[in-house]
Coordinates of C-alpha atoms in Angstrom, one line a residue:
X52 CA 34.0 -28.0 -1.9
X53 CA 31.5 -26.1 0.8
X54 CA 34.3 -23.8 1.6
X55 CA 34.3 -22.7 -2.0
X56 CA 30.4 -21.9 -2.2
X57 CA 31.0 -20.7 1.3
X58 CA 33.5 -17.9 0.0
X59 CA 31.5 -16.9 -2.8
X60 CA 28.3 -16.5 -0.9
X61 CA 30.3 -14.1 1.3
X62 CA 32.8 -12.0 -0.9
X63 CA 30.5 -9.6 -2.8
X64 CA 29.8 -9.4 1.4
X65 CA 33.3 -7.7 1.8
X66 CA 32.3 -5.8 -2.2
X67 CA 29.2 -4.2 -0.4
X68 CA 31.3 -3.6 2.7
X69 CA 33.5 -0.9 0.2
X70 CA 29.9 1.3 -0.1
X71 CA 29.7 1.9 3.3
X72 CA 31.3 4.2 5.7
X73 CA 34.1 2.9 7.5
X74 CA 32.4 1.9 11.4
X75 CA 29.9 -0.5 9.3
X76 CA 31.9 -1.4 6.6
X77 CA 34.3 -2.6 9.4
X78 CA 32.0 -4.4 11.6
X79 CA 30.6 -6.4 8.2
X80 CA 34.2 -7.3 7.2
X81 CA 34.8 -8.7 10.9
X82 CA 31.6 -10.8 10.1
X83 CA 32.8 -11.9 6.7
X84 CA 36.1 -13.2 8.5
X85 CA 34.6 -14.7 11.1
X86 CA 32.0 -16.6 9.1
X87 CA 35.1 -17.8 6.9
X88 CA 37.0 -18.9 10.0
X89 CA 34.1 -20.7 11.4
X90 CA 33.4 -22.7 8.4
X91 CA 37.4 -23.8 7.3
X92 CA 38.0 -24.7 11.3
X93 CA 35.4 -27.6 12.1
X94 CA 36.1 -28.3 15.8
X95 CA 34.7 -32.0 15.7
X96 CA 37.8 -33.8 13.9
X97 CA 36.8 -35.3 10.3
X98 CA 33.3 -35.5 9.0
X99 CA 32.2 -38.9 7.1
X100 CA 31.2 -35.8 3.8
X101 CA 32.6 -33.0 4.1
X102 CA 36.4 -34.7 4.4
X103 CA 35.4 -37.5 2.1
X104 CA 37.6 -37.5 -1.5
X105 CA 35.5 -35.6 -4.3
X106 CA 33.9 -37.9 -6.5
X107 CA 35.4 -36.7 -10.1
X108 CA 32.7 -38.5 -11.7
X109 CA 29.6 -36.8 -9.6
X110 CA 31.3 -33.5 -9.7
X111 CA 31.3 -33.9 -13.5
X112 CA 27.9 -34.6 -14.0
X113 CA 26.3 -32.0 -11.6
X114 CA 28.4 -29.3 -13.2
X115 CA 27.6 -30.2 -16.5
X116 CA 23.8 -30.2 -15.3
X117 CA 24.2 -26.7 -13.4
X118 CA 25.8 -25.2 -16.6
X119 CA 23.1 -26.6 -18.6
X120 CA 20.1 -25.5 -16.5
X121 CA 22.0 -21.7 -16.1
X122 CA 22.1 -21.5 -19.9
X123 CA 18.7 -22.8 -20.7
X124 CA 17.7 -20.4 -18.2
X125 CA 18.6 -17.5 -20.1
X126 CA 22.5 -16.2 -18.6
X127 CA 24.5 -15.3 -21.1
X128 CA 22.1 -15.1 -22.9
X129 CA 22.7 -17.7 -25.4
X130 CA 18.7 -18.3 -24.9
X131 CA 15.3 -17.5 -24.4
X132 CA 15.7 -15.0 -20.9
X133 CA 12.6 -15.2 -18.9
X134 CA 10.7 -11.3 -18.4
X135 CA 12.5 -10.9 -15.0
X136 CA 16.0 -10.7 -16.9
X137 CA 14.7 -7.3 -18.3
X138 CA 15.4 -5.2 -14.9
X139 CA 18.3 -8.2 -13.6
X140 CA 20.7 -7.0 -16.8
X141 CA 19.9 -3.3 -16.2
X142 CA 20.9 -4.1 -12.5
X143 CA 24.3 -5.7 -13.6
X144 CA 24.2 -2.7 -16.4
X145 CA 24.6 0.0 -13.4
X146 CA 26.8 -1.8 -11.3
X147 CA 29.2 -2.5 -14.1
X148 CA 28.8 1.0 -15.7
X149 CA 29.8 2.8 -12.3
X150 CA 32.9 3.5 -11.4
X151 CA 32.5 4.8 -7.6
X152 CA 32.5 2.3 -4.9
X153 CA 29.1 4.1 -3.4
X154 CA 26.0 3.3 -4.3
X155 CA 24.6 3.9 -7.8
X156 CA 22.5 7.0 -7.6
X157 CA 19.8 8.0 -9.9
X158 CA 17.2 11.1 -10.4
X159 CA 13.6 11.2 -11.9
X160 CA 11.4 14.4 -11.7
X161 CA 13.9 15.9 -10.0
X162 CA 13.6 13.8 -6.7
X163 CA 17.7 11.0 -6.2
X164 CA 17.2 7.8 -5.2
X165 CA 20.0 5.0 -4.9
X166 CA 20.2 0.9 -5.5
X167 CA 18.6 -0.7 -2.9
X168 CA 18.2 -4.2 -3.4
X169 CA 19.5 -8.1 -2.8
X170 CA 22.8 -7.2 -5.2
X171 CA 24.9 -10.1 -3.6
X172 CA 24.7 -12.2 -7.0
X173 CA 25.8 -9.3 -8.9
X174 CA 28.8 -8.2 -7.3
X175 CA 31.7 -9.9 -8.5
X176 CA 29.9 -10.6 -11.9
X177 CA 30.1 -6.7 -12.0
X178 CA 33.9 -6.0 -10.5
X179 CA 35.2 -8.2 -13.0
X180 CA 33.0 -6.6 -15.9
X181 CA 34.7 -3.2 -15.1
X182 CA 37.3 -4.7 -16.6
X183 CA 35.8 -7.2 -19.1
X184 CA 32.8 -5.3 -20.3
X185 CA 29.4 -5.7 -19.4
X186 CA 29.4 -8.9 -21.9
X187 CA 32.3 -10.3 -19.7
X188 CA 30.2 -9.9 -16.4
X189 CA 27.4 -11.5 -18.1
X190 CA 29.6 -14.6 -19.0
X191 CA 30.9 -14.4 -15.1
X192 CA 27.6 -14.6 -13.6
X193 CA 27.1 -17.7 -15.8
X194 CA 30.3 -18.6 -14.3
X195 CA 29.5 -18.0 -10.8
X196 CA 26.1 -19.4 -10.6
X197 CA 26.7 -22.6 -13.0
X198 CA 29.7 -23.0 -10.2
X199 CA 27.7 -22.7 -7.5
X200 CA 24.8 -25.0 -8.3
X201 CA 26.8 -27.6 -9.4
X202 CA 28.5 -27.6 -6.0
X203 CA 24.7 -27.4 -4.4
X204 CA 23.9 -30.4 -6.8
X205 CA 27.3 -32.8 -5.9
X206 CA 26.4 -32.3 -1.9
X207 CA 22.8 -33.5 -2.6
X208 CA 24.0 -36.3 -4.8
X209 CA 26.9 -37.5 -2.0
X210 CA 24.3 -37.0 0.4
X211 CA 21.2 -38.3 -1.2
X212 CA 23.6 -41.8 -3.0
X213 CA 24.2 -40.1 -6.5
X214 CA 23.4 -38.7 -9.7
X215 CA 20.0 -40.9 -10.1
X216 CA 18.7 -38.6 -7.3
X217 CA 19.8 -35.3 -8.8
X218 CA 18.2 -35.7 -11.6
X219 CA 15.3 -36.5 -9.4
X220 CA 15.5 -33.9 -6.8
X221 CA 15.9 -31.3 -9.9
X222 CA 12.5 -32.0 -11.7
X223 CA 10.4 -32.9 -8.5
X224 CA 7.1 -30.2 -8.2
X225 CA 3.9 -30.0 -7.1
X226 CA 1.1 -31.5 -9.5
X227 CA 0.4 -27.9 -11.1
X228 CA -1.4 -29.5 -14.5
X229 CA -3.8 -30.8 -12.7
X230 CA -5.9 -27.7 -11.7
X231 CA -5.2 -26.9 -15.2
X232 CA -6.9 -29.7 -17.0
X233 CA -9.7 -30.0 -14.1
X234 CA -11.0 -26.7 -14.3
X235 CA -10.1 -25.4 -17.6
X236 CA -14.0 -26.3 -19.4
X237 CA -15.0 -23.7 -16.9
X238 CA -11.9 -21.2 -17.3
X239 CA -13.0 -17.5 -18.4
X240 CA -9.5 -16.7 -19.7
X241 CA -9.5 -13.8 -17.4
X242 CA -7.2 -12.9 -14.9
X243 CA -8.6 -12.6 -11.5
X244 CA -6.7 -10.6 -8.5
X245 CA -10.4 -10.2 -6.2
X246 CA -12.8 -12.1 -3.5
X247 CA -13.9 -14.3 -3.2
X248 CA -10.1 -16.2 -4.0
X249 CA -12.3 -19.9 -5.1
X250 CA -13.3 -18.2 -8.2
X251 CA -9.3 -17.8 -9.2
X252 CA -9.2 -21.2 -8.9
X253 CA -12.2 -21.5 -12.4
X254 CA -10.5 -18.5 -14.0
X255 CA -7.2 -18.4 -13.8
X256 CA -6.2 -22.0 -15.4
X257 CA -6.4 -21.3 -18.7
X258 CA -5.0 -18.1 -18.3
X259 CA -1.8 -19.8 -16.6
X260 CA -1.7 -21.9 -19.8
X261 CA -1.9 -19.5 -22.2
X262 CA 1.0 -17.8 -20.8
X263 CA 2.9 -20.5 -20.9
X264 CA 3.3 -20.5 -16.8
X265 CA 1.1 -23.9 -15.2
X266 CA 2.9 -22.5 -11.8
X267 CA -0.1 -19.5 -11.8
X268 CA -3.0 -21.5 -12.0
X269 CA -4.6 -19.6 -8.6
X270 CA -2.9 -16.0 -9.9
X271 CA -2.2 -15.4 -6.4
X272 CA 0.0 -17.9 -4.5
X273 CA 2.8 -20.1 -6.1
X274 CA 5.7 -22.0 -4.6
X275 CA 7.6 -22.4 -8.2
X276 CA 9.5 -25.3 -9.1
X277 CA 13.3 -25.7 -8.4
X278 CA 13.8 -25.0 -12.2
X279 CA 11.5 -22.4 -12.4
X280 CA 13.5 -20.7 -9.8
X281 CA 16.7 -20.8 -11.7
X282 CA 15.3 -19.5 -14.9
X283 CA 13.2 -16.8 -13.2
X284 CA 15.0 -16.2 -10.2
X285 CA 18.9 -17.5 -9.6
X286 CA 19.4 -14.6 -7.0
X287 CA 16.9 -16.0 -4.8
X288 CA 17.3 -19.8 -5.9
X289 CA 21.2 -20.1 -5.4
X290 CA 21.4 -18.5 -1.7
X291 CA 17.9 -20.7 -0.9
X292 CA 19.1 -23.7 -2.1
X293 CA 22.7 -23.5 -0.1
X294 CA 21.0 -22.7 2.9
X295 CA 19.0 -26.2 2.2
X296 CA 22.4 -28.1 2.0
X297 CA 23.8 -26.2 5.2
X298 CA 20.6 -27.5 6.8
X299 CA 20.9 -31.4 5.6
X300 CA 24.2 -31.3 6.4
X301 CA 23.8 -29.8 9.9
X302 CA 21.2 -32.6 10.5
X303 CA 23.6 -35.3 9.8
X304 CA 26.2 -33.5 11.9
X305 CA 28.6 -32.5 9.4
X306 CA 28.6 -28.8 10.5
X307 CA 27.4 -27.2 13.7
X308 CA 25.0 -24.4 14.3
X309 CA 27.6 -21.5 14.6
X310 CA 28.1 -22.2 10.6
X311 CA 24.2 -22.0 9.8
X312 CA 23.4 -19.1 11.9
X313 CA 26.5 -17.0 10.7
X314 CA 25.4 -18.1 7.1
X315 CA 21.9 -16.5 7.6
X316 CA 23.6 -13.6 8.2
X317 CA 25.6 -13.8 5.2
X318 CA 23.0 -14.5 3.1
X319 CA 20.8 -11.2 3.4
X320 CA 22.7 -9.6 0.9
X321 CA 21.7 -12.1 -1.9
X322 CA 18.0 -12.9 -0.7
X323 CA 16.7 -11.7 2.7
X324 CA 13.0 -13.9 1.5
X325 CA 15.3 -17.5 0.5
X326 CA 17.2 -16.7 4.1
X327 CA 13.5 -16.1 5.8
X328 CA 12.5 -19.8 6.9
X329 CA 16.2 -19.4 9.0
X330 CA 13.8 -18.0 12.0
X331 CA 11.9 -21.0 12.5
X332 CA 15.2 -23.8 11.5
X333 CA 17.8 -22.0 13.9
X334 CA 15.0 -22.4 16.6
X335 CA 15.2 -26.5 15.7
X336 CA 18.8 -27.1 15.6
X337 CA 19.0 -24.5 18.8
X338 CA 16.7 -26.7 20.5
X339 CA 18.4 -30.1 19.2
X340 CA 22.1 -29.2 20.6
X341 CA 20.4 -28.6 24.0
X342 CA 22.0 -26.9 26.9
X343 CA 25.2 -28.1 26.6
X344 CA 25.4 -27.7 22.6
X345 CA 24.3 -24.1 24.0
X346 CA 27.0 -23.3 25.8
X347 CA 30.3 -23.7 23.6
X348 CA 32.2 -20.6 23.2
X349 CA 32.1 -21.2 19.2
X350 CA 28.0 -21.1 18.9
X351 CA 28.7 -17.4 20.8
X352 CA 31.3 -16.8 18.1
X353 CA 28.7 -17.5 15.6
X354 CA 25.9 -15.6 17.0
X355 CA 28.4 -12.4 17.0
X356 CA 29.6 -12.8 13.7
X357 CA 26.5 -12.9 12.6
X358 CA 25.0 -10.2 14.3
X359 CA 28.4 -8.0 12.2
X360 CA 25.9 -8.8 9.3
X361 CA 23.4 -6.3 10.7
X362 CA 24.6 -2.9 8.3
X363 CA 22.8 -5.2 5.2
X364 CA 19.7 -5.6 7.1
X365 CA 19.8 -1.9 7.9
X366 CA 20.2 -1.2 4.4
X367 CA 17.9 -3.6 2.6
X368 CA 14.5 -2.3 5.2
X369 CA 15.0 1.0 4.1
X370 CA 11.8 2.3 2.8
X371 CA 11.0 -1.4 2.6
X372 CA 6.9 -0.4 3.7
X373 CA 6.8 1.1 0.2
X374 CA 6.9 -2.2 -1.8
X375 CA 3.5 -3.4 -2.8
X376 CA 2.4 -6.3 -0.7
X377 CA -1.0 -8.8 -1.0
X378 CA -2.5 -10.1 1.9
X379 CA -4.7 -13.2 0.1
X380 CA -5.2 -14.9 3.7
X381 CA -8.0 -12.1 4.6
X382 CA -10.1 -12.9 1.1
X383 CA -13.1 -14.6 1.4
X384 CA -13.0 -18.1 0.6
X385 CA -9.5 -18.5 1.4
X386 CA -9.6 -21.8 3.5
X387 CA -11.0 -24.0 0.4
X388 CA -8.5 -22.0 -1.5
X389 CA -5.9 -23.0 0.9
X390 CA -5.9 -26.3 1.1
X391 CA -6.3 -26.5 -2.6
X392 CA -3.1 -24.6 -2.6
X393 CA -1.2 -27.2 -0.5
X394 CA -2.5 -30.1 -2.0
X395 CA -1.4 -29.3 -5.5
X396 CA 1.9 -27.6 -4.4
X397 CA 3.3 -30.3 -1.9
X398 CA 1.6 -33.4 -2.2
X399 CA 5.3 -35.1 -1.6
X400 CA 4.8 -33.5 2.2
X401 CA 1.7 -35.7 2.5
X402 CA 3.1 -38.6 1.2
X403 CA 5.8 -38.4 3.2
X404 CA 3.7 -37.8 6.7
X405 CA 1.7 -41.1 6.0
X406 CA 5.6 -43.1 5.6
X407 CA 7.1 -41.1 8.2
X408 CA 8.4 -44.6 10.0
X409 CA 10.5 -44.9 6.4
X410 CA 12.2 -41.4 6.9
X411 CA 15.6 -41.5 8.8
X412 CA 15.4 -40.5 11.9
X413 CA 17.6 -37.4 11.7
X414 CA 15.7 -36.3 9.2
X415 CA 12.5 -35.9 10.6
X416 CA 12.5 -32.7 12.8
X417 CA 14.2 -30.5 9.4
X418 CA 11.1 -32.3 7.4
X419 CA 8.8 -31.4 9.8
X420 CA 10.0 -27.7 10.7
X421 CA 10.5 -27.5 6.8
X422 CA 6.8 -28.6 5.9
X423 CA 5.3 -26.4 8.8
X424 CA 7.3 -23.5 6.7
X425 CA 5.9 -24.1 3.9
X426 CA 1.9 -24.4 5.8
X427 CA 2.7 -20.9 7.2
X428 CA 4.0 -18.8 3.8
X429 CA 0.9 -18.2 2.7
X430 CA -0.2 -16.2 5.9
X431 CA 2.5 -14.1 5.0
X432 CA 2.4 -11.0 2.5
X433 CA 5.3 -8.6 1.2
X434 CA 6.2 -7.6 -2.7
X435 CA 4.1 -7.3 -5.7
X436 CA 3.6 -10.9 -6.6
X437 CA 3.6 -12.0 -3.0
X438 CA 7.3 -12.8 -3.3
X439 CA 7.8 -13.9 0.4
X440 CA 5.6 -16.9 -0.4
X441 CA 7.2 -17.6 -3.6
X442 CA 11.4 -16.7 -2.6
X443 CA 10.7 -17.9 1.2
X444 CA 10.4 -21.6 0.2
X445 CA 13.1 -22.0 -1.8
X446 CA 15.2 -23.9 1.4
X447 CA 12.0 -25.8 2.9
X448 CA 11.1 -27.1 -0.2
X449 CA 14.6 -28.1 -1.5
X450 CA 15.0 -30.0 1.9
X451 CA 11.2 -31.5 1.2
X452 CA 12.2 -32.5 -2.4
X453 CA 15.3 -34.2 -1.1
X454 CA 14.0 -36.4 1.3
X455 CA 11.1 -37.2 -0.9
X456 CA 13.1 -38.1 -3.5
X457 CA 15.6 -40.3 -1.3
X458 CA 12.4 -41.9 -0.2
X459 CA 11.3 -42.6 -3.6
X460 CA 14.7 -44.1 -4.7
X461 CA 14.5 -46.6 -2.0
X462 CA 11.1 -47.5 -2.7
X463 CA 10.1 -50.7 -4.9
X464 CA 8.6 -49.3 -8.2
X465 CA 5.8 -51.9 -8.1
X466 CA 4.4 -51.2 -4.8
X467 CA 1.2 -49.3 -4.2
X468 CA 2.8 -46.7 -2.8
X469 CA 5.9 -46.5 -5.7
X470 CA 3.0 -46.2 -7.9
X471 CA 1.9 -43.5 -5.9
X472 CA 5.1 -41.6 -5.8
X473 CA 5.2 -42.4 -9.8
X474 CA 2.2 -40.4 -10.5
X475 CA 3.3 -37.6 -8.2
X476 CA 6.8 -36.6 -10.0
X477 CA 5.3 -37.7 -13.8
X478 CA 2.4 -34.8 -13.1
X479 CA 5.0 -32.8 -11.8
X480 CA 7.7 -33.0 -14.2
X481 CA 5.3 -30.9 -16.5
X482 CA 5.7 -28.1 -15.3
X483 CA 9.6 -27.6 -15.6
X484 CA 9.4 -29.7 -18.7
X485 CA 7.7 -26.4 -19.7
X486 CA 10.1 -24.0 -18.5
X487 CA 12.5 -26.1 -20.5
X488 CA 10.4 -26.0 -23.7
X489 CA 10.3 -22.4 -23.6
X490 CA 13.7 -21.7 -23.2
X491 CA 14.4 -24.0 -26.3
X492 CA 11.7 -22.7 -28.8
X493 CA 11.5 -18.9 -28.3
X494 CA 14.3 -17.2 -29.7
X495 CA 16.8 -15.3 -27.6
X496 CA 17.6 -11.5 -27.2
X497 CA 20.8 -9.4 -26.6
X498 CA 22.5 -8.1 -23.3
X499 CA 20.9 -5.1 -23.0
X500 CA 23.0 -1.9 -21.7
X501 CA 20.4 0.2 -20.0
X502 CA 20.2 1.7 -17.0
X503 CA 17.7 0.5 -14.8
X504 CA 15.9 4.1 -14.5
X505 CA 15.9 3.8 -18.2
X506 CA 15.0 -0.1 -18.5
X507 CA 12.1 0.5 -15.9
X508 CA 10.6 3.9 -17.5
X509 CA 10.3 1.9 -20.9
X510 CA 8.7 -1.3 -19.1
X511 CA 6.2 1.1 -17.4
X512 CA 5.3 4.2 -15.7
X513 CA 5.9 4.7 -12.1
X514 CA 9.2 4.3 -9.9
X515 CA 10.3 0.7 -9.1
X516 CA 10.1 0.4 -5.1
X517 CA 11.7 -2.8 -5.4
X518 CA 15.3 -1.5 -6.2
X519 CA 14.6 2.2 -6.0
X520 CA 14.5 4.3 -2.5
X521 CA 14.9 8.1 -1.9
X522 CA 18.2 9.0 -0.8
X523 CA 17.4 10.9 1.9
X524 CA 16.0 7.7 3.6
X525 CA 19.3 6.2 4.6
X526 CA 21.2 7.7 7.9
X527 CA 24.1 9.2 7.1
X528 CA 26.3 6.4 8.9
X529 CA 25.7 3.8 6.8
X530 CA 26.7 4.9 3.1
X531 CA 29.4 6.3 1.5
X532 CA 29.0 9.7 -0.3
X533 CA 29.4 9.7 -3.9
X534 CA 33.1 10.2 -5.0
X535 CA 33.8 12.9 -7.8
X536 CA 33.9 10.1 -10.1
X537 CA 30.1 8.9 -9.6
X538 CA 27.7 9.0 -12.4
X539 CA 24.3 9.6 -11.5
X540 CA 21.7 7.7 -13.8
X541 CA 18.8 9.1 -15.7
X542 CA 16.3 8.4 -17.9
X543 CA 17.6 8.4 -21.2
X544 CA 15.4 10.5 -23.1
X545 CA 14.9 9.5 -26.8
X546 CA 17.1 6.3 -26.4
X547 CA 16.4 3.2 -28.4
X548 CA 14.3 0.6 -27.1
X549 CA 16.7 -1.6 -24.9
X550 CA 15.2 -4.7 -26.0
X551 CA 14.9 -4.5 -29.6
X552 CA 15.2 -8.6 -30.2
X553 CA 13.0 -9.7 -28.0
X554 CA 10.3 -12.0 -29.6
X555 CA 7.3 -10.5 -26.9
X556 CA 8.1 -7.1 -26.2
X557 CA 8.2 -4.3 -28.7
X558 CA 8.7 -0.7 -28.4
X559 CA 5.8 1.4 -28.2
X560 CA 6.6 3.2 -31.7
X561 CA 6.9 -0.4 -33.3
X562 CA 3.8 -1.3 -31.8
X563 CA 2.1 1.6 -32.8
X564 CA 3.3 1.1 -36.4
X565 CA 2.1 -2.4 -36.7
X566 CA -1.9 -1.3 -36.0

């Protein structure tokens, strides 16, 4: 089961590998292979999970859960899709559309700029479309991902003692309502972006809840909910969340460091933020096998292989300065705002810190390395909507809501402290009962073909840094030159709106119309 998530996570690896030239297109196949090695030889003999018969019955349920959350979260589109689908389907668009194996070029104002982005969810969705359409990579990126999570889900529930605590782990959240309902007789309605940050936390509730998103009650920091992630964000959710279950395994000794740190490595290419809190985890486990852990050949292996991963670092920094980035820790008033922050967005961690004696034991260094994570994001700053705080805790806090939620399972329900832990996941089931909602009342919208140039020129003015660099910023050794069969993408002039069912947006001459 692990080496199947394992081999997806790395293929579209060995799909990228076809856009480079050959010297780093080489090097990242040898770290594909050697990743793969590393993770079908364990050198230890059987493990008590990872050699254990599948439970059929667990399996079942967690895939029919991952294909339900996938769906309600807008693939396929059989529902509602969240805004950030808009620029995700123009993404797959292009990379189905194209026929060259280089990257997909296109020109605005005369000036070329190519892809440049986390593509590893999009990949193989977009090979098989070349042949299925761009509906049929649609329906294999449900494929993929509801496959993935449900394989994500069945290791937390054979680790965690079942399906009970799936469901659990799934829905737990920080208490985001709660800022909401306190402050909203003072809320102005208004948006607020400037210093001092404490006044965010009067005007931006009832903004939050007017846009039907509790998770931006501040406007400024957020670490979304596990479901919120799927329906906003599976690129960065998927990879993060694996990376969790590598960690929780590694902690129970199913798999060794060589397999983790080759992992983060493999995992750049679908979200360099999810694979972030690696640099402070590798450090723990590093420090756990000790000297003599240190020294096996195989952890050397490892390192190298994953050091083979370095052409998709290369590649996703270019031009990286350019993205917008928000430095909230400099604001006045950021320490009340701060603590505010954590308290509403992790009160499991504390919980968990006052019962620490009722944690297991191997648990506690990845709960506290994974909690000290999650303290430090918010000193961080990188992407429009601070997205390193928001992508960056996808692993920490899936390993937090997993021990909390094995802790709560065990605990009596009519205890002080079950009461407690009561309170903490019915407050913060709202919020993803609200994602849910959403999906299930607003209507849905077609697959849109556009191009991304195109998509992003009707969203708004301006280039998007996020996917879009100049071509002249990548060294000539790392990419392939366009074959004679390359399209370069344009602004499509005149073309319809590319989201002409979509119950929110309209086009600007529908809009103007309706005045």
């Amino acid at each position: 089961m692990l080496a199947v998530a394992a081999l997806v996570f790395l293929a579209p690896n060995l799909v990228f590998a076809l856009q480079l030239n050959i010297a780093p297109a080489l090097l990242l196949a040898c770290g594909v292979l050697g990743a793969a090695v590393l993770t079908l030889r364990r050198p230890d003999g059987p493990t008590a999970v990872l050699d254990a018969p599948v439970d059929t019955r667990l399996l079942a349920i967690c895939a029919a859960l991952a294909l339900a959350l996938c769906v309600l979260g807008g693939e396929g589109h059989f529902f509602y899709s969240t805004t950030d689908w808009l620029i995700r389907d123009a993404v797959l668009a292009d990379l189905t559309s194209n026929p060259s194996t280089a990257p997909v070029q296109s020109t605005l104002d005369g000036a070329h700029y190519f892809l440049r982005a986390p593509l590893g969810m999009y990949f193989l969705p977009a090979s098989l479309g070349k042949l299925a359409g761009l509906t049929g990579a649609h329906y294999a990126l449900l494929a993929q991902n509801s496959l993935l999570l449900a394989i994500v889900l069945y290791f937390a529930g054979v680790l965690g003692g079942g399906w009970r605590l799936v469901l659990l782990l799934i829905v737990i959240n920080g208490m985001d309502i709660l800022p909401v309902i306190l402050t909203s007789p003072f809320a102005s309605g208004e948006p607020v972006t400037g210093e001092p940050l404490y006044n965010s936390l009067l005007k931006m509730p009832r903004y939050a809840l007017e846009h039907d998103n509790l998770e931006w009650w501040n406007g400024l920091l957020n670490y979304p909910s596990h479901v919120s992630h799927l329906f906003w964000a599976p690129n960065h959710a998927l990879p993060g969340f694996f990376f969790a279950i590598l960690c929780l395994l590694a902690a129970l000794g199913e798999i060794d460091l060589a397999v983790l740190g080759v992992f983060f490595g493999a995992l750049l290419l679908w979200s360099p933020l999810a694979a972030l809190p690696a640099v402070a985890i590798l450090p723990y486990f590093a420090w756990r096998a000790g000297l003599r852990g240190l020294a096996k050949p195989r952890l050397w292996v490892g390192a190298v292989c994953a050091l083979c991963f370095a052409p998709v670092a290369v590649y996703l920094t270019l031009t990286s300065s350019s993205i917008p980035a928000q430095a909230v820790y400099v604001a006045e008033g950021f320490v009340l705002f701060y603590l505010v922050f954590l308290i509403v967005k992790i009160p499991h961690a504390f919980v968990l810190a006052w019962f620490r004696k009722s944690i297991a034991p191997e648990m506690t260094g990845l709960l506290a390395v994974s909690v000290a994570v999650l303290a430090l994001l918010p000193f961080l700053n990188f992407g429009p909507s601070n997205d390193v705080v928001m992508r960056g805790s996808v692993a920490p806090l899936f390993i937090l809501s997993f021990v909390f939620a094995k802790f709560a399972m065990d605990l009596p329900r009519k205890s002080a402290a079950g009461r407690l832990v009561l309170v903490i996941v019915g407050l913060g089931l709202i919020t993803p009962l609200r994602d849910i909602q959403r999906a299930l009342i607003t209507p849905s919208y077609a697959i849109s073909a556009c191009n991304l140039i195109t998509a992003a020129h009707q969203l708004g003015p301006g280039l998007s840094t996020n996917y879009l660099t100049p071509v002249s910023s990548a060294p000539p050794w790392l990419l392939r030159a366009p074959g004679a069969d390359a399209r370069v993408e344009t602004v499509a002039v005149g073309a319809p709106w590319c989201w002409p069912g979509h119950p929110a947006l309209r086009s600007p001459k529908v809009a103007e119309a309706g005045r």
